[in-house]
PDB file of C-alpha atoms in Angstrom:
ATOM      1  CA  UNK A   1      45.481  90.947 -15.858  1.00  0.00           C
ATOM      2  CA  UNK A   2      48.335  93.371 -15.230  1.00  0.00           C
ATOM      3  CA  UNK A   3      47.422  96.904 -16.261  1.00  0.00           C
ATOM      4  CA  UNK A   4      50.756  98.460 -15.324  1.00  0.00           C
ATOM      5  CA  UNK A   5      52.008 100.606 -18.212  1.00  0.00           C
ATOM      6  CA  UNK A   6      48.972  99.663 -20.349  1.00  0.00           C
ATOM      7  CA  UNK A   7      48.822 103.129 -21.950  1.00  0.00           C
ATOM      8  CA  UNK A   8      52.540 103.097 -22.778  1.00  0.00           C
ATOM      9  CA  UNK A   9      52.328  99.496 -23.982  1.00  0.00           C
ATOM     10  CA  UNK A  10      49.533 100.352 -26.407  1.00  0.00           C
ATOM     11  CA  UNK A  11      51.363 103.364 -27.814  1.00  0.00           C
ATOM     12  CA  UNK A  12      54.651 101.506 -28.181  1.00  0.00           C
ATOM     13  CA  UNK A  13      52.903  98.585 -29.863  1.00  0.00           C
ATOM     14  CA  UNK A  14      51.453 101.058 -32.392  1.00  0.00           C
ATOM     15  CA  UNK A  15      54.938 102.533 -32.838  1.00  0.00           C
ATOM     16  CA  UNK A  16      56.439  99.109 -33.549  1.00  0.00           C
ATOM     17  CA  UNK A  17      53.642  98.430 -36.021  1.00  0.00           C
ATOM     18  CA  UNK A  18      54.453 101.719 -37.804  1.00  0.00           C
ATOM     19  CA  UNK A  19      58.118 100.743 -37.953  1.00  0.00           C
ATOM     20  CA  UNK A  20      57.403  97.277 -39.315  1.00  0.00           C
ATOM     21  CA  UNK A  21      54.425  97.712 -41.610  1.00  0.00           C
ATOM     22  CA  UNK A  22      55.684 100.092 -44.251  1.00  0.00           C
ATOM     23  CA  UNK A  23      57.972 100.162 -47.235  1.00  0.00           C
ATOM     24  CA  UNK A  24      58.854 103.822 -46.587  1.00  0.00           C
ATOM     25  CA  UNK A  25      62.351 104.871 -45.588  1.00  0.00           C
ATOM     26  CA  UNK A  26      63.380 104.117 -42.028  1.00  0.00           C
ATOM     27  CA  UNK A  27      63.293 107.840 -41.310  1.00  0.00           C
ATOM     28  CA  UNK A  28      59.674 108.130 -42.507  1.00  0.00           C
ATOM     29  CA  UNK A  29      58.686 105.075 -40.469  1.00  0.00           C
ATOM     30  CA  UNK A  30      60.364 106.577 -37.405  1.00  0.00           C
ATOM     31  CA  UNK A  31      58.398 109.798 -37.883  1.00  0.00           C
ATOM     32  CA  UNK A  32      55.165 107.770 -38.085  1.00  0.00           C
ATOM     33  CA  UNK A  33      56.117 105.762 -34.996  1.00  0.00           C
ATOM     34  CA  UNK A  34      56.677 108.914 -33.020  1.00  0.00           C
ATOM     35  CA  UNK A  35      53.063 109.961 -33.417  1.00  0.00           C
ATOM     36  CA  UNK A  36      52.352 107.193 -30.893  1.00  0.00           C
ATOM     37  CA  UNK A  37      55.460 107.521 -28.731  1.00  0.00           C
ATOM     38  CA  UNK A  38      54.852 111.196 -28.032  1.00  0.00           C
ATOM     39  CA  UNK A  39      51.562 110.243 -26.364  1.00  0.00           C
ATOM     40  CA  UNK A  40      53.569 108.614 -23.565  1.00  0.00           C
ATOM     41  CA  UNK A  41      54.986 110.681 -20.698  1.00  0.00           C
ATOM     42  CA  UNK A  42      57.863 110.105 -18.308  1.00  0.00           C
ATOM     43  CA  UNK A  43      55.353 110.223 -15.439  1.00  0.00           C
ATOM     44  CA  UNK A  44      53.916 106.890 -16.591  1.00  0.00           C
ATOM     45  CA  UNK A  45      57.111 105.192 -15.405  1.00  0.00           C
ATOM     46  CA  UNK A  46      57.129 106.744 -11.942  1.00  0.00           C
ATOM     47  CA  UNK A  47      58.481 104.145  -9.570  1.00  0.00           C
ATOM     48  CA  UNK A  48      60.522 102.327 -12.215  1.00  0.00           C
ATOM     49  CA  UNK A  49      63.746 104.253 -12.581  1.00  0.00           C
ATOM     50  CA  UNK A  50      65.206 101.921 -15.224  1.00  0.00           C
ATOM     51  CA  UNK A  51      62.240 102.231 -17.606  1.00  0.00           C
ATOM     52  CA  UNK A  52      62.080 105.969 -17.010  1.00  0.00           C
ATOM     53  CA  UNK A  53      65.760 106.349 -17.986  1.00  0.00           C
ATOM     54  CA  UNK A  54      65.352 104.133 -21.073  1.00  0.00           C
ATOM     55  CA  UNK A  55      62.312 106.114 -22.209  1.00  0.00           C
ATOM     56  CA  UNK A  56      64.135 109.400 -21.608  1.00  0.00           C
ATOM     57  CA  UNK A  57      67.004 108.113 -23.746  1.00  0.00           C
ATOM     58  CA  UNK A  58      64.633 107.404 -26.631  1.00  0.00           C
ATOM     59  CA  UNK A  59      63.175 110.892 -26.318  1.00  0.00           C
ATOM     60  CA  UNK A  60      66.654 112.387 -26.126  1.00  0.00           C
ATOM     61  CA  UNK A  61      67.714 110.672 -29.348  1.00  0.00           C
ATOM     62  CA  UNK A  62      64.578 111.845 -31.105  1.00  0.00           C
ATOM     63  CA  UNK A  63      64.690 115.510 -30.201  1.00  0.00           C
ATOM     64  CA  UNK A  64      66.312 118.107 -28.064  1.00  0.00           C
ATOM     65  CA  UNK A  65      64.042 119.727 -25.513  1.00  0.00           C
ATOM     66  CA  UNK A  66      62.094 122.359 -27.421  1.00  0.00           C
ATOM     67  CA  UNK A  67      58.775 124.126 -27.185  1.00  0.00           C
ATOM     68  CA  UNK A  68      57.393 122.234 -30.184  1.00  0.00           C
ATOM     69  CA  UNK A  69      58.637 118.679 -29.680  1.00  0.00           C
ATOM     70  CA  UNK A  70      56.513 117.246 -32.519  1.00  0.00           C
ATOM     71  CA  UNK A  71      58.112 119.380 -35.222  1.00  0.00           C
ATOM     72  CA  UNK A  72      61.537 118.857 -33.641  1.00  0.00           C
ATOM     73  CA  UNK A  73      61.110 115.072 -33.761  1.00  0.00           C
ATOM     74  CA  UNK A  74      60.045 115.207 -37.394  1.00  0.00           C
ATOM     75  CA  UNK A  75      63.021 117.394 -38.277  1.00  0.00           C
ATOM     76  CA  UNK A  76      65.474 115.248 -36.296  1.00  0.00           C
ATOM     77  CA  UNK A  77      64.256 111.940 -37.700  1.00  0.00           C
ATOM     78  CA  UNK A  78      64.168 113.261 -41.258  1.00  0.00           C
ATOM     79  CA  UNK A  79      67.869 114.101 -41.097  1.00  0.00           C
ATOM     80  CA  UNK A  80      69.087 110.919 -39.402  1.00  0.00           C
ATOM     81  CA  UNK A  81      71.332 108.556 -41.278  1.00  0.00           C
ATOM     82  CA  UNK A  82      69.944 105.083 -41.853  1.00  0.00           C
ATOM     83  CA  UNK A  83      72.275 103.806 -39.115  1.00  0.00           C
ATOM     84  CA  UNK A  84      71.043 106.386 -36.593  1.00  0.00           C
ATOM     85  CA  UNK A  85      67.388 105.760 -37.448  1.00  0.00           C
ATOM     86  CA  UNK A  86      67.806 101.985 -37.157  1.00  0.00           C
ATOM     87  CA  UNK A  87      69.491 102.468 -33.771  1.00  0.00           C
ATOM     88  CA  UNK A  88      66.512 104.463 -32.479  1.00  0.00           C
ATOM     89  CA  UNK A  89      64.046 101.990 -34.005  1.00  0.00           C
ATOM     90  CA  UNK A  90      65.855  99.148 -32.211  1.00  0.00           C
ATOM     91  CA  UNK A  91      65.595 101.020 -28.906  1.00  0.00           C
ATOM     92  CA  UNK A  92      61.861 101.542 -29.484  1.00  0.00           C
ATOM     93  CA  UNK A  93      61.321  97.836 -30.205  1.00  0.00           C
ATOM     94  CA  UNK A  94      63.406  96.781 -27.188  1.00  0.00           C
ATOM     95  CA  UNK A  95      61.497  99.175 -24.950  1.00  0.00           C
ATOM     96  CA  UNK A  96      58.163  97.844 -26.213  1.00  0.00           C
ATOM     97  CA  UNK A  97      59.311  94.315 -25.400  1.00  0.00           C
ATOM     98  CA  UNK A  98      60.178  95.383 -21.836  1.00  0.00           C
ATOM     99  CA  UNK A  99      56.635  96.691 -21.380  1.00  0.00           C
ATOM    100  CA  UNK A 100      55.071  93.339 -22.193  1.00  0.00           C
TER     101      UNK A 100
END
């Protein structure tokens, strides 16, 4: 069994579940999904430049670099339009699929 990216895969699967399994607004679901995503680090994709860049893009869309990234993500996601939030949710789902 391939254990490459198993930590990231588990966290992104939980993020996709949070996005899919709720009747809350897309912004609220994105905030819930990020509780899992923020447990993943760029270092986990060392050696795979493409995945590292895609993950960095997701992080970049969620929050600017700040001392308290969790509160920044919550604030950013809460003020996204539905279109922006769906775009980020799509990127999260696509990234999860690439980890499988």
